[in-house]
Amino acid sequence: MNARILIRGLSRHGLAICCAMLSIALLILGGAQPARAELLRIGDPLCHAVSRSIAPDDTRPSHFVCNGDPDGYQKGTLWLHAALPQGSRDHEDLSLIIHSSRFDRLVVRFIYRDGAVEQQHVRSGNFGTYWRAGGQLAFRAPYRDVPVVAFTLRFDRVASAHLLRMRLVERGEEATQTTGLATLTGAALVLLIVGAIYNASLALAVRQQHAGWQAAWACCMVIWGACWSQLHLFFFPSMAGAVSAQICTGLSCLAITLATLSAVTALEKQHLDAGLRRTALGLTASVCALGIPLSLMRSGPFDMLGNLLGFLVLANLAAVASCIGQAWRRGSSAARSLGGAWALPMIVLASTSFFDADAMFWGGGSQILVLFAAAWQTLWLSAAASRAHARLRMERDVARLAEAKAHELARRDVLTGLPNRRGFMERTGRMLEGLPVSGALVALLLIDVDWFKSINDVYGHEAGDHVLAAMGRCIAQHENSSCAVCRLGGEEFAMMVTGAEVGNIEQFAQTLRGTLADLSHGDIIGNRMMTVSIGVTASASRVDFGTLYRLADEALYDAKRGGRDQIAIRLDEWAGASRNNRPLFA
């Protein structure tokens, strides 16, 4: 019971600590809004121009359109241009941060008041030194004596203009924001990695289907977080750009599918309607079926399919919430754990579909919310799995202890506490197997209480039990690694001794007979003395228990026929010869 309380306490405190860490991190993020950042959108203040084929490098648009949405740019070139308002701030030290990388090439041109132009560019597969953790590209306007008055962006084969997120910040603010976002992204990934390793280990240990799906989901989220944040570019710089963006789209859909499978398979079938289970699985299959092809697309109805995918994700979340709610109402313990784990991710994914989070959290937007929500879910499920696994282990240990206790009781005599015939046979069998082929002496003593039936007849069975218990306690004192003792049944006891000489065994039997006869039983049997007869046999070769028992039983009858209260010995040939060559008493 104490161990159970301790484990529960540790699990609760561990979960509380993790929740507190995530809450503090989110509060930091929420309070770290880029106060001096300017969010740039098409039409506000970005104007656009489009070429339906990839334009030559020296091409410049003749004019820009500042209203409406651009069209026909997916296989060509999209230009975006913004003039900075004069006098609103000093534009001598600016950084342009871009949060989308599904394009073939990006060229950034900073235009200064004196007409000078500074150009920087990246392409898919080579972001150089422009990439930042948190899925960002940062372009710093080179310092000049005159301020920047405008800038132009050129995207070749960009997948969607509506997915472009851009911010204009001062250079010092850019360094602070990108460093902070990188730190928090790394912290979330560390929590995810710890959860993924733990869930994978647990899946291998418990060998349950839902644990395997949960481990796969956690690993998928780790990979997604590394790709979205671009931290993988430390090791695979050639994956920069469209390849990573496509992988992120596919992984996000796969993660939703794995999380749904983990939740649905964790709920017991008796607590969940089959129709509702099939609905949830069907929706997650639709998410995966649409999301994987969408991740491979570079052109086409990208925005329309993206909106459809978002609708399917919300429907899938609603189905999973319904499954958890129904199982919870029907008394499922797994549903309570899943409810706490899924609450925050559901709120995050659902809420980001209804409000614009692009400018929030240092530009991390909804992705950083999803990353922390995934870390929450991983930690919650890990803590719940720890509690469940600890409970199962405690139940298993209790069951094993009860089984061992029952096993021991089945081999013990209730009255005397000595091993019974069954326990004695198992112990002597092991002792005989451990003896060498020849040269080691093994002896068996059968001990029978004299005139015991008269005790039961005259004083009652309770008095007889008292006599047997007292003799049992005396005999139990001799039990050790080389001496096995037992109550065979009724008033008969037995002892097997290994490693002693014949003379020593005879002396031991005589001493034991005298000790048992000297036991005082008090008024229970009217101060009557109780004696025993002992039959002894010994062998110096590996012999079966049946042969020893037969010889000892014959010796016991010799002792009884000789008048009781004595010992009688029957030895095999080797032991008999040994007795003639050795002293009777050592």
PDB file of C-alpha atoms in Angstrom, residues 19 31 36 46 97-98 103 121 129 140 219 250 260 263 276 305 319 379 381 414 427 466 484 494 528 531 535 543:
ATOM      1  CA  CYS A  19       2.137  21.016 -16.799  1.00  0.00           C
ATOM      2  CA  GLY A  31       3.698  37.750 -23.472  1.00  0.00           C
ATOM      3  CA  ARG A  36       7.621  46.539 -32.953  1.00  0.00           C
ATOM      4  CA  LEU A  46       2.075  44.320 -50.350  1.00  0.00           C
ATOM      5  CA  ILE A  97      11.347  37.543 -41.725  1.00  0.00           C
ATOM      6  CA  ILE A  98       9.505  35.065 -43.958  1.00  0.00           C
ATOM      7  CA  PHE A 103       9.029  27.659 -53.313  1.00  0.00           C
ATOM      8  CA  HIS A 121      18.471  35.243 -52.497  1.00  0.00           C
ATOM      9  CA  THR A 129      22.944  31.431 -43.569  1.00  0.00           C
ATOM     10  CA  ARG A 140      18.825  41.718 -43.019  1.00  0.00           C
ATOM     11  CA  CYS A 219       8.083   9.817 -33.048  1.00  0.00           C
ATOM     12  CA  GLY A 250       2.656  14.688 -44.938  1.00  0.00           C
ATOM     13  CA  THR A 260      -6.559   8.834 -33.740  1.00  0.00           C
ATOM     14  CA  ALA A 263      -6.978   6.930 -28.974  1.00  0.00           C
ATOM     15  CA  LEU A 276     -18.711   5.662 -33.803  1.00  0.00           C
ATOM     16  CA  LEU A 305      -7.757  21.287 -50.957  1.00  0.00           C
ATOM     17  CA  ALA A 319     -15.265  12.162 -33.844  1.00  0.00           C
ATOM     18  CA  LEU A 379       3.730  13.993 -21.308  1.00  0.00           C
ATOM     19  CA  LEU A 381      -0.053  10.031 -21.915  1.00  0.00           C
ATOM     20  CA  VAL A 414      -0.515 -26.198   9.312  1.00  0.00           C
ATOM     21  CA  ARG A 427      13.452 -30.752  -1.007  1.00  0.00           C
ATOM     22  CA  HIS A 466      -0.098 -29.708  21.543  1.00  0.00           C
ATOM     23  CA  ALA A 484      15.570 -31.452   5.635  1.00  0.00           C
ATOM     24  CA  ALA A 494      11.143 -37.441   9.057  1.00  0.00           C
ATOM     25  CA  ARG A 528       3.187 -37.724  31.150  1.00  0.00           C
ATOM     26  CA  THR A 531       8.930 -40.874  23.876  1.00  0.00           C
ATOM     27  CA  GLY A 535      14.354 -45.726  12.333  1.00  0.00           C
ATOM     28  CA  VAL A 543      20.095 -43.829  -4.233  1.00  0.00           C
TER      29      VAL A 543
END
